Amino acid sequence: MNIVLIGMNHKTAPLELREKLSLLGGNNVHPLEEMMKIPQIKEALYLATCNRVEALASAVDAKDTVERLKEFIFHHGNLPWEEIERCLYVHFDQQAVRHLFRVASSIDSLVMGEPQILGQVKEAYRRAVEHRTTGVILNRVVHHAFRVAKRVRTETEIAGNAVSVSFTAVELAKKIFGALKGKTILLIGAGEMSELAARHLIKYGVDRILIANRTYTRALEMARDFQGSAVEFARLGESLLNADIVISSTGAPGYVINAEMVAAALRRRKNRLLFLMDIAVPRDIDPAAGTIDNVYLYNIDHLQEIVDENLKSRRGEAEKAEAIIDEEVLKYKEWFSALEAVPTIVSLREKVEGIMKGELGRSLSWMQNLSAEQRKNVEILTSSILNKILHDPIVAIKEESQNGGALPYIAALRRLFRLDDG
């Protein structure tokens, strides 16, 4: 096929090395343009995310292209040669196609089943199309990768369950309340976990987000970012009156919400349901609060158990996804194998049709005595005979292409019919 893929990802290289390659574009170096300067490369695609940097190319000489790509990375990525050899992986032809299919389907992602990678592959392809660095081969393989990713997501449960603590907390809230629209959320703490939870909550349509933090100015900042309201930390007890869901993730050394605060709030809420998620270590919420009627309390161990179970489920689904990918790689191989026979089939048909038209032209002297309909019937008859003669050889050569054995037959056809003469 002469397809080559070279790259490094979260499994093979530390972040500081991946950063150097992902920032190539920021050093007045356009990766696609630089790749296309390599004479052996005919088509190119460059994918850079926080977890991987990969160059995909269709080339005249794939092995030589690998060395040129390494030199490109060495010079522009400012990476030591020994680091390049240690961190880079190289895939050729069928394995390169398989790797791209696995990447687009998120089988190769840090968090298996995550949806972002497909969008990142599409964006990389959009840039390649914009710079006109793709052609028949890469257009076909990338579009095929999109179809594979869709099959994997629709035919498996690879993305079916949450695998982060913050997302799991939100998913649990959805299961308990049915829907989050119209609910009020109290986030205690303004760190990364709270921000992640806030993003998921907004996605699910919560109406109101309250944010409490020991540093009130930080609560104000986060409230501004997420269009919520900051509340003073000293007034947590009052905030429990209005909240339906509380997600707490502070760095406090002890409980910031005790059972008495929760019990008092429940009485004033007239026992309206309260969902507490304590994702802090050490814990923020007194476990005794979970014994109060109409209070659901989950801590990080509860959530982690769900995350672990979901990850286990995704790994099981990965086996189904790999089977789909195997099937699709085979389809791509069949398409590509048939591609090598296409020019010969086209040349053969053109030559035979040329002979037929020439002979018909030389027969004009007697055909002129025929009616227009009769002349048309003669043309249809000769065309039909030629199609029947060509049918079996063309089918045979296509079959041999799919088995990888077409080259001797192609060579024989081109020689026997003099397809390369003038």
Coordinates of C-alpha atoms in Angstrom, one line a residue:
M1 CA 0.0 0.0 0.0
N2 CA 2.9 2.3 0.8
I3 CA 1.0 3.9 3.7
V4 CA 3.1 4.9 6.7
L5 CA 2.2 6.2 10.1
I6 CA 4.7 7.5 12.6
G7 CA 4.0 9.0 16.0
M8 CA 4.2 9.0 19.7
N9 CA 1.4 8.9 22.3
H10 CA 0.7 8.8 26.0
K11 CA 1.8 5.2 26.2
T12 CA 5.2 5.8 24.6
A13 CA 6.3 9.4 25.4
P14 CA 6.1 11.7 28.4
L15 CA 4.1 14.9 28.1
E16 CA 7.2 17.2 27.6
L17 CA 8.2 15.3 24.5
R18 CA 4.7 15.3 23.0
E19 CA 4.4 19.0 23.7
K20 CA 7.5 19.8 21.6
L21 CA 5.9 18.1 18.6
S22 CA 2.4 19.4 19.1
L23 CA 3.8 23.0 19.2
L24 CA 5.5 22.6 15.8
G25 CA 2.9 24.9 14.2
G26 CA 3.7 27.6 16.7
N27 CA 7.4 27.9 15.5
N28 CA 6.4 29.1 12.1
V29 CA 6.6 25.5 10.9
H30 CA 3.6 24.1 9.3
P31 CA 3.7 20.3 9.7
L32 CA 1.7 19.5 6.6
E33 CA 3.7 21.8 4.4
E34 CA 7.0 20.4 5.8
M35 CA 5.8 16.8 5.2
M36 CA 4.9 17.5 1.6
K37 CA 8.4 18.8 1.0
I38 CA 9.7 15.2 1.4
P39 CA 9.8 14.0 -2.2
Q40 CA 8.6 10.5 -1.4
I41 CA 5.4 11.7 0.2
K42 CA 2.3 12.1 -2.0
E43 CA -0.4 12.7 0.6
A44 CA -0.1 13.7 4.3
L45 CA -2.2 14.2 7.4
Y46 CA -0.9 15.5 10.8
L47 CA -2.8 14.8 14.1
A48 CA -1.7 16.6 17.3
T49 CA -3.7 16.3 20.5
C50 CA -2.7 16.4 24.2
N51 CA -2.2 12.6 24.1
R52 CA -0.7 11.9 20.7
V53 CA 1.2 13.4 17.8
E54 CA 1.0 11.4 14.6
A55 CA 2.0 11.8 10.9
L56 CA 0.2 9.7 8.3
A57 CA 1.4 9.6 4.7
S58 CA 0.9 7.9 1.4
A59 CA 4.4 7.6 -0.1
V60 CA 6.3 6.2 -3.0
D61 CA 8.8 4.5 -0.7
A62 CA 7.4 4.0 2.8
K63 CA 10.6 2.9 4.5
D64 CA 12.7 5.8 3.1
T65 CA 9.8 8.1 4.1
V66 CA 10.1 7.0 7.7
E67 CA 13.7 8.1 7.9
R68 CA 12.9 11.5 6.3
L69 CA 10.0 11.9 8.8
K70 CA 12.3 11.1 11.7
E71 CA 14.8 13.7 10.4
F72 CA 11.9 16.3 10.2
I73 CA 11.0 15.6 13.8
F74 CA 14.6 15.7 14.9
H75 CA 15.2 19.1 13.3
H76 CA 11.9 20.8 14.0
G77 CA 10.8 19.1 17.2
N78 CA 14.2 19.7 18.8
L79 CA 14.2 16.2 20.1
P80 CA 17.4 14.1 20.8
W81 CA 17.7 11.3 18.3
E82 CA 17.8 8.6 21.0
E83 CA 14.5 10.0 22.4
I84 CA 13.0 9.8 18.9
E85 CA 14.0 6.1 18.5
R86 CA 12.8 5.3 22.0
C87 CA 9.4 7.0 21.8
L88 CA 8.3 6.8 18.2
Y89 CA 6.2 4.0 16.8
V90 CA 6.0 3.2 13.1
H91 CA 3.2 1.3 11.3
F92 CA 3.2 0.4 7.7
D93 CA 0.3 -0.3 5.3
Q94 CA -2.4 -2.6 6.9
Q95 CA -1.1 -1.9 10.4
A96 CA -1.1 1.9 9.8
V97 CA -4.7 1.6 8.6
R98 CA -5.6 -0.5 11.7
H99 CA -3.9 2.0 14.0
L100 CA -5.9 5.0 12.5
F101 CA -9.2 3.0 12.9
R102 CA -8.3 2.3 16.5
V103 CA -7.5 5.9 17.2
A104 CA -10.7 7.3 15.6
S105 CA -12.7 4.7 17.5
S106 CA -11.1 5.8 20.8
I107 CA -9.8 2.3 21.5
D108 CA -6.3 3.7 21.7
S109 CA -7.3 6.7 23.9
L110 CA -6.1 7.3 27.5
V111 CA -9.8 7.0 28.5
M112 CA -11.2 4.4 26.2
G113 CA -14.5 5.4 24.7
E114 CA -14.0 9.2 25.1
P115 CA -15.7 11.1 22.3
Q116 CA -13.2 13.9 21.7
I117 CA -10.7 12.0 19.6
L118 CA -13.0 11.5 16.7
G119 CA -13.6 15.3 16.5
Q120 CA -9.8 15.8 16.6
V121 CA -9.2 13.4 13.8
K122 CA -11.9 15.2 11.7
E123 CA -10.3 18.5 12.4
A124 CA -6.9 17.1 11.3
Y125 CA -8.5 15.9 8.1
R126 CA -10.2 19.2 7.6
R127 CA -6.8 21.0 7.8
A128 CA -5.3 18.4 5.4
V129 CA -8.1 18.9 2.9
E130 CA -7.7 22.7 3.2
H131 CA -4.0 22.4 2.4
R132 CA -4.8 19.9 -0.4
T133 CA -2.4 17.3 1.1
T134 CA -4.8 14.4 0.7
G135 CA -5.7 12.3 -2.4
V136 CA -7.3 9.1 -3.3
I137 CA -5.6 7.0 -0.7
L138 CA -5.8 9.1 2.4
N139 CA -9.3 10.4 1.6
R140 CA -10.5 6.8 1.4
V141 CA -8.7 5.6 4.6
V142 CA -9.8 8.6 6.7
H143 CA -13.4 8.4 5.6
H144 CA -13.3 4.7 6.3
A145 CA -12.0 5.5 9.8
F146 CA -15.0 7.8 10.4
R147 CA -17.3 5.0 9.4
V148 CA -15.5 2.5 11.7
A149 CA -15.7 4.9 14.6
K150 CA -19.5 5.2 14.1
R151 CA -19.9 1.4 13.9
V152 CA -17.9 1.0 17.1
R153 CA -20.0 3.6 19.0
T154 CA -23.3 2.3 17.8
E155 CA -22.6 -1.5 17.9
T156 CA -20.8 -1.6 21.2
E157 CA -21.2 0.0 24.7
I158 CA -17.6 1.3 24.6
A159 CA -18.8 4.8 25.5
G160 CA -21.8 3.8 27.5
N161 CA -20.7 4.4 31.1
A162 CA -19.0 7.2 32.8
V163 CA -15.3 6.7 33.7
S164 CA -14.4 9.9 35.7
V165 CA -15.4 10.6 39.2
S166 CA -16.9 14.0 38.4
F167 CA -18.9 12.6 35.5
T168 CA -20.0 9.6 37.5
A169 CA -21.3 11.9 40.2
V170 CA -23.4 13.8 37.7
E171 CA -24.6 10.6 36.1
L172 CA -25.7 9.3 39.6
A173 CA -27.6 12.6 40.1
K174 CA -29.4 12.0 36.8
K175 CA -30.4 8.5 37.8
I176 CA -31.8 9.7 41.1
F177 CA -33.7 12.8 39.9
G178 CA -34.5 11.5 36.4
A179 CA -33.5 14.9 34.9
L180 CA -31.4 17.8 36.1
K181 CA -33.3 20.6 34.4
G182 CA -34.8 22.9 37.0
K183 CA -32.5 21.6 39.8
T184 CA -30.2 23.8 42.0
I185 CA -26.6 22.5 42.5
L186 CA -24.3 23.5 45.3
L187 CA -20.6 23.1 44.5
I188 CA -18.4 23.3 47.6
G189 CA -14.8 23.9 46.6
A190 CA -13.6 25.6 43.5
G191 CA -10.9 23.2 42.3
E192 CA -10.6 21.1 39.2
M193 CA -13.1 18.5 40.3
S194 CA -15.7 21.1 40.9
E195 CA -15.0 22.7 37.5
L196 CA -15.4 19.4 35.8
A197 CA -18.6 18.7 37.6
A198 CA -19.9 22.2 36.7
R199 CA -19.2 21.6 33.0
H200 CA -21.1 18.3 33.0
L201 CA -24.0 19.9 35.0
I202 CA -24.4 22.7 32.6
K203 CA -24.4 20.2 29.7
Y204 CA -27.4 18.5 31.4
G205 CA -29.3 21.7 31.8
V206 CA -29.2 22.5 35.5
D207 CA -31.0 25.9 36.2
R208 CA -28.8 27.2 39.0
I209 CA -25.3 26.6 40.3
L210 CA -24.2 27.9 43.7
I211 CA -20.5 27.9 44.5
A212 CA -19.0 28.0 48.0
N213 CA -15.3 28.2 48.6
R214 CA -13.1 29.2 51.6
T215 CA -11.6 31.9 49.4
Y216 CA -14.6 33.9 48.5
T217 CA -12.9 35.7 45.5
R218 CA -12.2 32.3 43.9
A219 CA -15.9 31.4 44.3
L220 CA -16.8 34.7 42.6
E221 CA -14.4 33.9 39.7
M222 CA -15.8 30.4 39.2
A223 CA -19.4 31.7 39.5
R224 CA -18.6 34.2 36.7
D225 CA -17.1 31.5 34.5
F226 CA -20.1 29.2 34.9
Q227 CA -22.8 31.9 35.2
G228 CA -23.6 30.8 38.8
S229 CA -23.8 32.5 42.1
A230 CA -21.1 32.6 44.8
V231 CA -22.1 32.0 48.4
E232 CA -20.1 32.7 51.6
F233 CA -18.6 29.6 53.1
A234 CA -19.9 30.5 56.5
R235 CA -23.4 30.3 55.2
L236 CA -23.2 26.7 53.9
G237 CA -26.1 25.6 56.2
E238 CA -28.4 28.1 54.7
S239 CA -27.3 27.1 51.2
L240 CA -28.5 23.5 51.9
L241 CA -32.0 24.8 52.0
N242 CA -32.1 25.6 48.3
A243 CA -29.9 22.9 46.9
D244 CA -31.1 19.7 45.4
I245 CA -27.6 18.3 44.7
V246 CA -24.4 19.0 46.7
I247 CA -21.0 18.1 45.3
S248 CA -18.2 18.8 47.8
S249 CA -14.5 18.6 46.9
T250 CA -12.5 20.9 49.2
G251 CA -9.1 20.4 50.7
A252 CA -10.4 20.9 54.2
P253 CA -8.9 18.6 56.9
G254 CA -12.3 17.9 58.5
Y255 CA -16.0 17.9 57.8
V256 CA -17.4 21.1 56.4
I257 CA -21.0 19.7 56.5
N258 CA -22.0 17.8 59.6
A259 CA -25.1 15.7 60.2
E260 CA -26.8 18.4 62.3
M261 CA -26.5 20.9 59.5
V262 CA -28.2 18.4 57.1
A263 CA -30.9 17.5 59.6
A264 CA -31.7 21.1 60.2
A265 CA -31.9 21.9 56.5
L266 CA -34.1 18.8 55.9
R267 CA -36.6 20.0 58.5
R268 CA -36.9 23.4 56.9
R269 CA -37.0 21.8 53.4
K270 CA -40.0 19.7 54.5
N271 CA -38.0 16.6 53.8
R272 CA -37.5 17.4 50.2
L273 CA -34.9 15.0 48.7
L274 CA -31.2 16.0 49.1
F275 CA -28.4 14.3 47.2
L276 CA -24.9 14.7 48.7
M277 CA -21.7 13.7 46.8
D278 CA -18.5 13.9 48.8
I279 CA -15.6 13.5 46.4
A280 CA -13.0 15.0 48.8
V281 CA -10.2 13.2 50.6
P282 CA -10.3 13.6 53.5
R283 CA -14.1 13.6 53.5
D284 CA -16.0 16.9 53.6
I285 CA -19.4 15.5 54.8
D286 CA -20.1 13.7 58.0
P287 CA -21.0 10.0 57.1
A288 CA -23.8 10.2 59.7
A289 CA -25.6 12.6 57.4
G290 CA -26.2 9.6 55.1
T291 CA -28.4 7.9 57.7
I292 CA -31.0 10.7 57.6
D293 CA -34.2 10.0 55.7
N294 CA -34.4 11.5 52.2
V295 CA -30.7 12.1 52.1
Y296 CA -28.5 10.2 49.6
L297 CA -24.8 10.4 50.5
Y298 CA -22.1 9.0 48.2
N299 CA -18.3 9.3 48.9
I300 CA -15.4 9.0 46.5
D301 CA -15.0 5.2 47.2
H302 CA -18.6 4.6 46.2
L303 CA -18.0 6.6 43.0
Q304 CA -14.7 5.0 42.3
E305 CA -16.3 1.6 42.5
I306 CA -18.7 2.7 39.8
V307 CA -15.9 4.1 37.7
D308 CA -13.9 0.8 38.0
E309 CA -16.9 -1.2 37.1
N310 CA -17.6 1.0 34.1
L311 CA -13.9 0.8 33.0
K312 CA -14.1 -3.0 33.3
S313 CA -17.3 -2.9 31.1
R314 CA -15.6 -0.8 28.5
R315 CA -12.6 -3.1 28.3
G316 CA -15.0 -5.9 27.7
E317 CA -16.6 -3.9 24.9
A318 CA -13.2 -3.2 23.4
E319 CA -13.0 -6.9 22.3
K320 CA -16.1 -6.3 20.2
A321 CA -14.7 -3.1 18.9
E322 CA -11.4 -4.8 17.8
A323 CA -13.5 -7.4 15.9
I324 CA -15.2 -4.6 14.0
I325 CA -11.9 -3.0 13.3
D326 CA -10.5 -6.3 12.0
E327 CA -13.4 -6.6 9.7
E328 CA -13.1 -3.0 8.4
V329 CA -9.3 -3.3 7.8
L330 CA -10.0 -6.3 5.6
K331 CA -12.6 -4.3 3.6
Y332 CA -10.1 -1.5 3.1
K333 CA -7.4 -4.0 2.0
E334 CA -9.8 -5.4 -0.5
W335 CA -10.5 -1.9 -1.9
F336 CA -6.9 -1.0 -2.0
S337 CA -5.9 -4.3 -3.7
A338 CA -8.5 -3.8 -6.4
L339 CA -7.1 -0.3 -6.9
E340 CA -3.8 -1.7 -8.4
A341 CA -5.8 -3.5 -11.1
V342 CA -8.0 -0.6 -12.1
P343 CA -5.6 1.2 -14.5
T344 CA -5.0 -2.1 -16.4
I345 CA -8.8 -2.8 -16.6
V346 CA -9.4 0.7 -17.9
S347 CA -6.6 0.5 -20.5
L348 CA -7.8 -2.9 -21.6
R349 CA -11.4 -1.8 -22.1
E350 CA -10.3 1.4 -23.9
K351 CA -8.1 -0.6 -26.3
V352 CA -10.8 -3.1 -27.1
E353 CA -13.5 -0.4 -27.5
G354 CA -11.0 1.4 -29.8
I355 CA -10.6 -1.7 -32.0
M356 CA -14.4 -2.1 -32.1
K357 CA -15.0 1.5 -33.2
G358 CA -12.2 1.3 -35.8
E359 CA -13.7 -1.9 -37.3
L360 CA -17.2 -0.3 -37.4
G361 CA -15.7 2.7 -39.1
R362 CA -14.2 0.5 -41.8
S363 CA -17.5 -1.2 -42.3
L364 CA -19.4 2.0 -43.2
S365 CA -19.4 1.0 -46.9
W366 CA -21.8 -1.8 -46.5
M367 CA -23.5 -0.5 -43.3
Q368 CA -24.7 2.6 -45.1
N369 CA -27.3 0.3 -46.8
L370 CA -28.7 -0.4 -43.3
S371 CA -31.3 1.7 -41.6
A372 CA -30.4 3.8 -38.6
E373 CA -32.0 1.3 -36.3
Q374 CA -30.2 -1.6 -38.0
R375 CA -26.8 0.2 -37.6
K376 CA -27.6 0.8 -34.0
N377 CA -28.4 -2.9 -33.5
V378 CA -25.0 -3.8 -35.0
E379 CA -23.2 -1.5 -32.6
I380 CA -25.2 -2.9 -29.6
L381 CA -24.4 -6.5 -30.8
T382 CA -20.6 -5.9 -31.1
S383 CA -20.5 -4.0 -27.8
S384 CA -22.3 -6.9 -26.1
I385 CA -19.9 -9.5 -27.6
L386 CA -16.9 -7.5 -26.3
N387 CA -18.4 -7.1 -22.8
K388 CA -19.0 -10.9 -22.6
I389 CA -15.4 -11.6 -23.7
L390 CA -13.9 -9.1 -21.2
H391 CA -16.2 -10.1 -18.3
D392 CA -14.5 -13.2 -17.1
P393 CA -10.9 -11.9 -17.3
I394 CA -11.9 -8.7 -15.5
V395 CA -13.7 -10.6 -12.7
A396 CA -10.7 -12.9 -12.4
I397 CA -8.2 -10.1 -12.1
K398 CA -10.3 -8.4 -9.4
E399 CA -10.5 -11.6 -7.5
E400 CA -6.8 -12.0 -7.7
S401 CA -6.3 -8.4 -6.5
Q402 CA -8.3 -9.2 -3.3
N403 CA -6.0 -12.2 -2.7
G404 CA -2.9 -10.1 -3.3
G405 CA -1.9 -12.1 -6.4
A406 CA -2.9 -9.9 -9.3
L407 CA 0.5 -8.5 -10.3
P408 CA 1.6 -11.4 -12.6
Y409 CA -1.8 -11.3 -14.3
I410 CA -1.6 -7.5 -14.7
A411 CA 1.8 -7.8 -16.2
A412 CA 0.7 -10.6 -18.6
L413 CA -2.4 -8.6 -19.7
R414 CA -0.3 -5.5 -20.4
R415 CA 2.2 -7.5 -22.4
L416 CA -0.3 -9.7 -24.3
F417 CA -2.5 -6.7 -25.3
R418 CA 0.4 -4.3 -25.7
L419 CA -1.2 -1.8 -23.3
D420 CA 2.0 0.1 -22.7
D421 CA 2.7 0.6 -26.4
G422 CA 2.3 4.2 -27.6

